[in-house]
Amino acid sequence: MAFKGFTLFSILVLSLFVSSIRSEEMETKEFVVTLDHSNFTDTINKHDFIVVEFYAPWCGHCKSLAPEYEKAASELSSHNPPLVLAKIDASEESNKGIATEYKIQGFPTIKILRNGGKSIQDYNGPREAPGIVSYVKKQNGPASAEIKSEADAAEVVGEKNVVAVGVFPKLSGEEFDSFIALAEKLRGEYDFAHTLDAKLLPRGDSSLSGPVVRLFKPFDELFVDSKDFNGESLEKFIKESSIPLVTVFDNDPSNRPYVASFFDSSATKVMMFVNFTGETAKSLKSKYREVATSYKGQGLSFLVGDAESGKNVFQYFGLEESQAPLVIIQTPDGKKYLKANVVVEEIESWMKDFKNGKAAEHKKSQPIPAENNEPVKVVVAESLDDIVFKSGKNVLIEFYAPWCGHCQKIAPILDEVALAFKNDPSVIIAKLDATANDIPSEPFDVKGFPTIYFRSVSGNVVAYEGDRTKEDFISFIEKNKPTTSHGEETNTSTKTEEPKKTDASAAKDEL
């Protein structure tokens, strides 16, 4: 399964519903504005700038950070002009149309809406009230701050910030416009500034007059310049230069933005996990950095993580702590390669094996069941090919999560469907625990649970988006089963009417 579903690093957790007591009237007041389908459009249209949280009442992340969002809303209400934080229950049936319009796929999702909703930006800021306030104020200001003094430069660049600073002979022209346009596009992810005087900047050649973009960073070479103002090229330069040669994954909060950028990257990801306090940690990390340097510019991103801090990562990849120190690689198409219990002398040679296509692919998989006699067959990563792709059967497969309430509700229905086809050897009803097994990103796009697909014996793959009733499942299967080469149906069941289509989100509504 592709890394796109790697929620451990990419979920933003913000929320609402904390009250403050008026000292005089002792009445409860909420500063977060509550929206629904009846007032959403009108409210958005009235604001040049508004922050909206799409949440679900049952979402644990939404609940846990509710006080922070409310505190921030209270403080921002005193800003001049007031800055508004709002919320909408995206799980409410009457609001689902709005959630679909804004492509909400998980909770909480925070959006910054500008110009009456004409401009939409993801919120990528902090989770605590002071950070929310600071981030929202910055987002309400200009996309690029002008540096007019050394004091401005010290405040903007700092020692721990990644900042793209444009140096220009004049604040106009094609290069300046391109820079500002990119600042607007990426303002939620990166900090931008511009100046007419390179002498004000803390590092680098102070004699250049531009136009040039100097990216400051608190790691590696500390700054890097680019004179290519093509929009795509400049964006690539900023994104690639903002990731350390070797990203560090540990408990240090200052490393979290770089970890998030690492996992958001589309590059092949190379990750080494080692006990940072172990005897071999220093030599392993040194050799690993040496190898990372040798592969610079070859489409690989490198990360070194503390095995103690990376327990959730181990669970995601289906790894055991006893396998550390280890190196695991994930390619953009979701394939994984593992070198467990690696020693210093093996890092370089194993990387060469990977580059030369000689490393064995690694799959996270539950054990293949010794018995598989229930109506709905259990599929794991290691048996997916045999049961779904190579069995010569028509397979309806559910990708589920054990904790998913909707999956639990649908389980007995799928049992009934399987029993309905017990006399048809051409049909298999199956299920796969998507939290414990790797799933190929093609042809399956699993972003929520349950997700259901049908693969016919002829190889056609169709996502199920109908109602979750026994009759609709049966009808869907009968409709999508191919006929035999003799023009006959693969069984003698009577076809029923095609199931009613519903919104795709109905089949994938728990994340």
Coordinates of C-alpha atoms in Angstrom, one line a residue:
M1 CA 0.0 0.0 0.0
A2 CA 1.4 3.4 -0.9
F3 CA 2.6 5.7 1.7
K4 CA -0.2 8.1 1.1
G5 CA -2.1 6.5 3.8
F6 CA 0.6 7.1 6.5
T7 CA -1.6 8.9 9.0
L8 CA 0.8 8.6 11.9
F9 CA 2.7 11.6 10.5
S10 CA 0.3 13.4 8.4
I11 CA -3.0 13.7 10.7
L12 CA -3.6 17.3 11.9
V13 CA -5.3 17.3 15.3
L14 CA -7.3 20.4 16.1
S15 CA -10.8 20.9 17.6
L16 CA -13.5 22.7 19.5
F17 CA -16.2 23.0 22.1
V18 CA -14.7 24.5 25.3
S19 CA -16.8 27.1 27.1
S20 CA -15.7 30.2 29.0
I21 CA -17.7 31.5 32.0
R22 CA -18.6 35.2 31.9
S23 CA -17.5 36.6 35.2
E24 CA -20.7 38.7 35.5
E25 CA -23.4 36.7 33.9
M26 CA -22.0 33.3 34.5
E27 CA -23.2 32.3 31.0
T28 CA -21.4 29.8 28.7
K29 CA -20.0 31.3 25.5
E30 CA -18.3 29.5 22.6
F31 CA -15.9 31.5 20.4
V32 CA -15.8 28.8 17.7
V33 CA -18.6 29.4 15.2
T34 CA -20.7 26.3 14.6
L35 CA -21.6 25.8 10.9
D36 CA -24.0 23.4 9.1
H37 CA -25.6 23.0 5.7
S38 CA -28.0 25.9 6.4
N39 CA -25.4 28.6 7.2
F40 CA -22.1 27.3 5.8
T41 CA -22.2 29.1 2.4
D42 CA -23.4 32.4 3.7
T43 CA -20.9 32.4 6.5
I44 CA -18.0 31.6 4.2
N45 CA -19.1 34.2 1.7
K46 CA -19.0 36.9 4.3
H47 CA -15.4 36.4 5.3
D48 CA -12.2 37.2 3.5
F49 CA -10.4 34.9 5.9
I50 CA -11.9 32.0 8.0
V51 CA -10.5 28.8 9.5
V52 CA -12.9 25.8 9.3
E53 CA -12.5 22.4 11.1
F54 CA -14.3 19.5 9.6
Y55 CA -14.8 17.1 12.5
A56 CA -16.8 14.1 13.7
P57 CA -18.2 13.9 17.3
W58 CA -16.8 10.4 17.8
C59 CA -13.3 11.3 16.6
G60 CA -10.8 11.0 19.5
H61 CA -8.3 13.4 18.0
C62 CA -11.1 16.0 17.6
K63 CA -12.1 15.6 21.2
S64 CA -8.6 15.6 22.7
L65 CA -7.6 19.0 21.2
A66 CA -11.0 20.7 21.5
P67 CA -9.9 23.0 24.3
E68 CA -6.9 24.2 22.4
Y69 CA -9.0 25.2 19.4
E70 CA -11.5 27.0 21.6
K71 CA -8.8 28.9 23.5
A72 CA -7.3 30.0 20.2
A73 CA -10.7 31.1 18.9
S74 CA -11.2 33.2 22.1
E75 CA -7.8 34.9 21.7
L76 CA -8.2 35.5 17.9
S77 CA -11.6 37.0 18.5
S78 CA -9.8 40.0 20.0
H79 CA -7.5 40.4 17.0
N80 CA -8.0 43.6 14.9
P81 CA -9.8 42.6 12.8
P82 CA -11.2 39.5 14.6
L83 CA -10.1 36.2 13.1
V84 CA -12.8 33.5 13.0
L85 CA -12.4 29.8 13.8
A86 CA -15.3 27.7 12.8
K87 CA -16.4 24.0 12.9
I88 CA -18.8 21.7 11.0
D89 CA -19.8 18.2 11.8
A90 CA -18.8 16.5 8.5
S91 CA -20.2 13.2 9.6
E92 CA -23.7 14.6 9.9
E93 CA -25.8 13.3 7.0
S94 CA -27.1 16.8 6.0
N95 CA -23.5 18.1 5.9
K96 CA -21.9 15.3 3.8
G97 CA -22.4 17.2 0.6
I98 CA -20.2 20.0 2.0
A99 CA -17.6 17.4 3.1
T100 CA -17.6 15.9 -0.3
E101 CA -17.1 19.3 -2.0
Y102 CA -14.1 20.0 0.2
K103 CA -12.7 16.4 -0.3
I104 CA -12.7 15.6 3.4
Q105 CA -11.2 12.1 3.9
G106 CA -10.4 12.1 7.6
F107 CA -11.0 13.9 10.9
P108 CA -10.2 16.4 11.9
T109 CA -9.4 18.2 8.7
I110 CA -8.7 22.0 8.9
K111 CA -9.1 24.3 6.0
I112 CA -8.2 28.0 5.6
L113 CA -10.7 29.7 3.3
R114 CA -10.0 33.1 1.7
N115 CA -11.9 35.5 -0.4
G116 CA -15.3 34.1 0.4
G117 CA -14.1 30.5 -0.1
K118 CA -12.6 31.1 -3.6
S119 CA -9.1 30.2 -2.2
I120 CA -8.8 27.0 -0.1
Q121 CA -5.6 26.0 1.8
D122 CA -4.9 23.1 4.1
Y123 CA -4.1 24.0 7.7
N124 CA -0.6 22.7 8.5
G125 CA 0.0 24.4 11.8
P126 CA 0.5 23.5 15.4
R127 CA -1.9 21.7 17.7
E128 CA -1.8 23.8 20.8
A129 CA -3.5 27.1 21.4
P130 CA -0.5 29.5 21.3
G131 CA 0.8 27.8 18.1
I132 CA -2.7 27.9 16.5
V133 CA -2.9 31.7 17.2
S134 CA 0.6 32.4 15.9
Y135 CA 0.0 30.3 12.7
V136 CA -3.4 31.8 11.9
K137 CA -2.1 35.3 12.4
K138 CA 0.8 34.6 10.0
Q139 CA -1.5 33.1 7.5
N140 CA -3.7 36.1 7.6
G141 CA -0.8 38.3 6.7
P142 CA 1.1 38.6 3.4
A143 CA 2.4 35.4 1.9
S144 CA 5.9 36.8 1.9
A145 CA 7.3 39.2 4.5
E146 CA 9.5 42.1 3.4
I147 CA 12.9 42.3 5.1
K148 CA 13.9 45.9 5.5
S149 CA 16.4 45.6 8.4
E150 CA 18.8 43.2 10.1
A151 CA 16.2 43.0 12.9
D152 CA 13.6 41.9 10.3
A153 CA 16.0 39.3 9.0
A154 CA 16.8 37.9 12.4
E155 CA 13.1 37.6 13.2
V156 CA 12.2 36.0 9.9
V157 CA 15.2 33.6 9.4
G158 CA 16.1 32.8 12.9
E159 CA 18.3 29.8 13.7
K160 CA 15.8 26.9 13.5
N161 CA 13.6 28.0 10.6
V162 CA 13.4 26.9 7.0
V163 CA 12.8 30.1 5.0
A164 CA 12.9 30.9 1.3
V165 CA 14.1 34.5 0.9
G166 CA 13.9 36.2 -2.5
V167 CA 16.5 38.8 -3.2
F168 CA 15.5 41.3 -6.0
P169 CA 16.8 44.5 -7.5
K170 CA 13.2 45.8 -7.5
L171 CA 9.9 44.5 -6.1
S172 CA 8.3 44.0 -9.5
G173 CA 8.9 42.0 -12.7
E174 CA 8.5 38.5 -13.9
E175 CA 10.9 36.8 -11.3
F176 CA 9.3 38.7 -8.4
D177 CA 5.8 37.9 -9.5
S178 CA 6.7 34.2 -9.9
F179 CA 8.2 34.1 -6.4
I180 CA 5.1 35.8 -4.8
A181 CA 2.8 33.4 -6.7
L182 CA 4.6 30.4 -5.3
A183 CA 4.6 32.0 -1.8
E184 CA 0.8 32.2 -2.0
K185 CA 0.6 28.6 -3.2
L186 CA 2.9 27.1 -0.5
R187 CA 2.3 29.5 2.3
G188 CA 0.7 26.8 4.4
E189 CA 3.8 24.7 4.2
Y190 CA 6.8 27.1 4.1
D191 CA 7.8 30.5 5.2
F192 CA 8.7 33.1 2.6
A193 CA 10.3 36.6 2.7
H194 CA 11.8 39.0 0.2
T195 CA 14.3 41.9 0.3
L196 CA 16.1 44.4 -1.8
D197 CA 19.3 44.2 0.1
A198 CA 21.3 40.9 0.5
K199 CA 23.5 42.5 3.1
L200 CA 20.7 42.2 5.6
L201 CA 20.7 38.4 5.4
P202 CA 22.6 36.5 8.1
R203 CA 24.4 34.0 5.9
G204 CA 25.8 33.8 2.3
D205 CA 27.3 36.2 -0.2
S206 CA 26.1 39.7 0.7
S207 CA 27.1 41.2 -2.6
L208 CA 24.6 39.6 -4.8
S209 CA 21.8 41.8 -6.2
G210 CA 19.5 39.1 -7.5
P211 CA 17.1 38.0 -8.6
V212 CA 17.9 34.9 -6.6
V213 CA 16.1 32.7 -4.0
R214 CA 18.2 31.8 -1.0
L215 CA 16.8 29.0 1.1
F216 CA 17.9 29.1 4.8
K217 CA 17.8 26.0 6.9
P218 CA 19.2 24.9 10.2
F219 CA 20.9 21.7 8.9
D220 CA 23.4 20.5 6.3
E221 CA 24.9 23.4 4.3
L222 CA 22.7 26.0 6.1
F223 CA 21.7 27.8 2.9
V224 CA 21.4 27.1 -0.8
D225 CA 20.7 29.5 -3.7
S226 CA 18.7 29.1 -6.9
K227 CA 18.2 31.5 -9.9
D228 CA 15.6 29.5 -11.7
F229 CA 12.3 31.3 -11.3
N230 CA 10.2 28.9 -13.4
G231 CA 7.3 28.0 -11.2
E232 CA 7.7 24.2 -11.2
S233 CA 11.4 24.4 -10.9
L234 CA 11.3 26.8 -8.0
E235 CA 8.7 24.7 -6.2
K236 CA 10.9 21.6 -6.6
F237 CA 14.0 23.4 -5.4
I238 CA 12.2 24.6 -2.2
K239 CA 10.6 21.2 -1.4
E240 CA 13.8 19.2 -2.0
S241 CA 16.1 21.6 -0.3
S242 CA 13.9 21.8 2.8
I243 CA 14.5 18.1 3.7
P244 CA 17.7 17.3 5.5
L245 CA 20.1 14.9 3.8
V246 CA 19.3 12.5 6.6
T247 CA 16.1 13.3 8.5
V248 CA 16.2 12.5 12.2
F249 CA 13.2 10.8 13.8
D250 CA 13.2 11.0 17.6
N251 CA 11.3 12.7 20.4
D252 CA 12.7 16.1 19.6
P253 CA 9.7 18.4 18.6
S254 CA 11.9 20.5 16.4
N255 CA 12.5 17.6 14.1
R256 CA 8.8 16.9 13.5
P257 CA 8.3 19.3 10.6
Y258 CA 11.2 17.6 8.7
V259 CA 9.8 14.2 9.5
A260 CA 6.4 15.3 8.1
S261 CA 8.1 16.6 5.0
F262 CA 10.0 13.4 4.6
F263 CA 6.9 11.2 4.6
D264 CA 5.0 13.7 2.4
S265 CA 7.8 13.4 -0.2
S266 CA 7.1 11.4 -3.4
A267 CA 10.7 10.2 -3.4
T268 CA 11.8 6.6 -2.5
K269 CA 12.1 6.6 1.2
V270 CA 15.2 4.9 2.9
M271 CA 14.8 4.5 6.7
M272 CA 17.2 3.1 9.2
F273 CA 16.0 2.4 12.8
V274 CA 18.6 1.9 15.5
N275 CA 18.7 2.2 19.3
F276 CA 20.3 5.7 19.6
T277 CA 21.8 4.7 23.0
G278 CA 23.3 1.5 21.7
E279 CA 27.0 0.8 21.3
T280 CA 26.9 0.6 17.5
A281 CA 24.6 3.6 17.0
K282 CA 27.4 6.1 16.3
S283 CA 29.2 4.0 13.7
L284 CA 25.9 2.9 12.0
K285 CA 24.7 6.5 11.7
S286 CA 28.0 7.7 10.4
K287 CA 28.1 5.1 7.7
Y288 CA 24.5 5.6 6.8
R289 CA 25.1 9.4 6.3
E290 CA 28.1 8.5 4.1
V291 CA 25.8 6.3 2.0
A292 CA 23.1 9.0 1.9
T293 CA 25.6 11.5 0.6
S294 CA 26.7 9.1 -2.2
Y295 CA 23.1 8.8 -3.4
K296 CA 22.3 12.5 -3.3
G297 CA 20.3 13.6 -6.3
Q298 CA 19.2 10.1 -7.2
G299 CA 15.6 10.3 -6.1
L300 CA 16.2 8.8 -2.6
S301 CA 15.3 10.4 0.8
F302 CA 17.0 9.2 3.9
L303 CA 15.8 9.0 7.5
V304 CA 17.4 7.7 10.7
G305 CA 15.1 6.9 13.6
D306 CA 15.4 5.9 17.2
A307 CA 14.0 2.4 17.5
E308 CA 12.5 3.4 20.9
S309 CA 10.7 6.4 19.3
G310 CA 9.6 4.4 16.2
K311 CA 7.4 1.8 17.8
N312 CA 4.4 2.9 15.8
V313 CA 6.4 2.9 12.6
F314 CA 7.4 -0.7 13.4
Q315 CA 3.8 -1.6 13.8
Y316 CA 2.9 0.1 10.5
F317 CA 5.5 -1.9 8.6
G318 CA 4.8 -5.1 10.5
L319 CA 8.3 -5.1 12.0
E320 CA 9.6 -6.4 15.4
E321 CA 12.0 -4.5 17.6
S322 CA 14.2 -7.5 17.7
Q323 CA 14.9 -6.8 14.0
A324 CA 16.7 -3.5 14.8
P325 CA 19.0 -2.1 13.7
L326 CA 17.3 -2.3 10.3
V327 CA 17.0 -0.5 7.0
I328 CA 13.7 -0.5 5.3
I329 CA 13.0 1.1 1.9
Q330 CA 9.6 2.1 0.5
T331 CA 9.2 3.0 -3.2
P332 CA 6.5 5.4 -4.5
D333 CA 4.5 2.4 -5.7
G334 CA 4.3 1.0 -2.2
K335 CA 6.9 -1.8 -2.5
K336 CA 9.1 -2.4 0.6
Y337 CA 12.5 -3.9 1.0
L338 CA 14.0 -4.8 4.4
K339 CA 17.4 -5.5 5.7
A340 CA 17.0 -6.7 9.4
N341 CA 19.8 -6.7 12.0
V342 CA 22.0 -4.8 9.7
V343 CA 25.7 -4.1 10.6
V344 CA 27.9 -1.3 9.4
E345 CA 29.6 -3.3 6.8
E346 CA 26.3 -4.3 5.1
I347 CA 24.7 -0.9 4.6
E348 CA 26.5 0.1 1.5
S349 CA 26.4 -3.3 -0.2
W350 CA 22.7 -3.8 0.5
M351 CA 21.9 -0.4 -0.9
K352 CA 23.7 -1.4 -4.1
D353 CA 21.7 -4.6 -4.2
F354 CA 18.5 -2.5 -3.9
K355 CA 19.6 -0.1 -6.7
N356 CA 20.5 -3.1 -8.9
G357 CA 17.1 -4.8 -8.3
K358 CA 18.6 -7.7 -6.3
A359 CA 17.0 -7.0 -2.9
A360 CA 14.0 -9.1 -2.0
E361 CA 10.6 -7.4 -1.6
H362 CA 9.2 -7.3 1.9
K363 CA 5.5 -7.7 2.7
K364 CA 3.7 -7.0 5.9
S365 CA 1.4 -9.9 6.3
Q366 CA -0.5 -11.9 8.9
P367 CA 0.1 -15.7 8.7
I368 CA -1.9 -17.6 6.1
P369 CA -4.7 -19.3 8.1
A370 CA -4.2 -23.0 8.6
E371 CA -8.0 -23.4 8.1
N372 CA -10.2 -21.1 6.0
N373 CA -13.6 -22.7 6.2
E374 CA -15.9 -19.8 7.2
P375 CA -18.3 -18.5 4.5
V376 CA -16.2 -15.3 4.1
K377 CA -12.6 -16.3 3.3
V378 CA -9.8 -14.6 5.2
V379 CA -7.2 -13.1 2.9
V380 CA -3.7 -11.9 4.0
A381 CA -1.0 -10.2 2.0
E382 CA 0.8 -13.4 1.4
S383 CA -2.4 -15.1 0.0
L384 CA -3.8 -12.1 -1.9
D385 CA -2.4 -13.2 -5.2
D386 CA -3.5 -16.8 -4.9
I387 CA -7.1 -16.0 -3.7
V388 CA -7.9 -12.8 -5.6
F389 CA -5.7 -12.7 -8.7
K390 CA -4.8 -16.3 -9.5
S391 CA -7.8 -18.3 -8.3
G392 CA -9.8 -18.1 -11.5
K393 CA -12.7 -16.9 -9.4
N394 CA -15.0 -13.9 -9.1
V395 CA -14.0 -12.3 -5.8
L396 CA -15.8 -9.7 -3.7
I397 CA -13.2 -8.5 -1.1
E398 CA -13.7 -6.2 1.8
F399 CA -10.8 -4.2 3.2
Y400 CA -11.6 -3.6 6.8
A401 CA -10.2 -2.5 10.2
P402 CA -11.0 -4.5 13.3
W403 CA -12.0 -1.4 15.2
C404 CA -14.3 0.0 12.5
G405 CA -17.9 0.1 13.6
H406 CA -19.2 0.1 10.0
C407 CA -17.1 -3.0 9.2
Q408 CA -18.5 -4.8 12.3
K409 CA -22.0 -4.0 11.1
I410 CA -21.5 -5.2 7.6
A411 CA -19.8 -8.5 8.7
P412 CA -23.0 -10.6 9.1
I413 CA -24.4 -9.2 5.9
L414 CA -21.4 -10.4 4.0
D415 CA -21.8 -13.8 5.7
E416 CA -25.3 -14.0 4.3
V417 CA -24.0 -13.0 0.8
A418 CA -21.3 -15.8 1.0
L419 CA -24.0 -18.3 1.9
A420 CA -26.1 -17.2 -1.0
F421 CA -23.3 -18.2 -3.3
K422 CA -22.3 -21.4 -1.6
N423 CA -23.4 -23.5 -4.5
D424 CA -21.6 -21.3 -7.0
P425 CA -17.9 -22.3 -7.1
S426 CA -17.1 -19.3 -9.3
V427 CA -17.7 -16.8 -6.5
I428 CA -15.6 -16.0 -3.4
I429 CA -16.5 -13.5 -0.7
A430 CA -13.4 -12.5 1.1
K431 CA -12.0 -10.0 3.7
L432 CA -8.6 -8.6 4.5
D433 CA -7.5 -6.7 7.6
A434 CA -6.0 -3.6 6.0
T435 CA -4.3 -2.6 9.3
A436 CA -2.2 -5.7 9.5
N437 CA -1.5 -6.5 5.8
D438 CA 0.1 -4.6 2.9
I439 CA -2.2 -3.8 0.0
P440 CA -1.1 -3.0 -3.5
S441 CA -2.0 0.6 -4.4
E442 CA -3.0 -0.7 -7.8
P443 CA -5.7 -1.8 -8.4
F444 CA -7.0 -1.1 -4.9
D445 CA -7.4 2.5 -3.5
V446 CA -8.0 2.0 0.2
K447 CA -8.4 5.3 2.1
G448 CA -11.1 4.4 4.6
F449 CA -13.0 1.4 6.0
P450 CA -14.8 -0.5 4.8
T451 CA -13.6 -0.4 1.2
I452 CA -15.0 -3.1 -1.0
Y453 CA -13.9 -4.2 -4.5
F454 CA -15.0 -6.9 -6.9
R455 CA -12.5 -8.6 -9.2
S456 CA -14.0 -10.7 -11.9
V457 CA -12.5 -13.9 -13.3
S458 CA -11.7 -11.9 -16.4
G459 CA -9.6 -9.4 -14.4
N460 CA -12.0 -6.5 -14.3
V461 CA -11.8 -4.6 -11.0
V462 CA -14.8 -2.5 -9.8
A463 CA -15.2 -0.5 -6.6
Y464 CA -18.5 -1.3 -4.8
E465 CA -20.4 1.9 -4.1
G466 CA -23.9 0.6 -3.6
D467 CA -26.1 0.2 -0.5
R468 CA -24.9 -2.3 2.1
T469 CA -27.7 -4.8 1.9
K470 CA -27.6 -8.5 1.1
E471 CA -29.8 -8.0 -2.0
D472 CA -27.7 -5.1 -3.4
F473 CA -24.4 -7.1 -2.9
I474 CA -25.9 -10.1 -4.7
S475 CA -27.2 -8.0 -7.5
F476 CA -23.8 -6.2 -7.9
I477 CA -22.0 -9.5 -8.1
E478 CA -24.4 -11.0 -10.6
K479 CA -24.2 -7.9 -12.8
N480 CA -20.4 -7.9 -12.8
K481 CA -19.8 -11.6 -13.3
P482 CA -18.7 -12.3 -16.8
T483 CA -20.3 -15.0 -19.0
T484 CA -18.5 -18.1 -19.9
S485 CA -16.8 -18.5 -23.3
H486 CA -19.9 -20.4 -24.5
G487 CA -22.1 -17.3 -23.8
E488 CA -23.6 -18.8 -20.7
E489 CA -23.7 -17.3 -17.2
T490 CA -21.2 -18.8 -14.7
N491 CA -24.2 -20.0 -12.7
T492 CA -27.9 -20.2 -13.0
S493 CA -28.8 -17.5 -10.5
T494 CA -31.4 -15.0 -11.6
K495 CA -30.0 -11.5 -12.0
T496 CA -31.7 -8.8 -10.0
E497 CA -31.8 -5.1 -10.6
E498 CA -28.5 -3.1 -10.4
P499 CA -28.0 -1.8 -6.9
K500 CA -28.7 1.8 -6.3
K501 CA -25.5 3.9 -6.4
T502 CA -24.6 6.1 -3.4
D503 CA -21.8 8.5 -2.8
A504 CA -18.4 6.8 -2.8
S505 CA -17.8 8.0 0.7
A506 CA -20.6 5.7 1.9
A507 CA -18.3 2.7 1.3
K508 CA -15.3 4.3 2.9
D509 CA -16.4 6.2 5.9
E510 CA -14.0 5.3 8.7
L511 CA -10.4 6.3 8.6

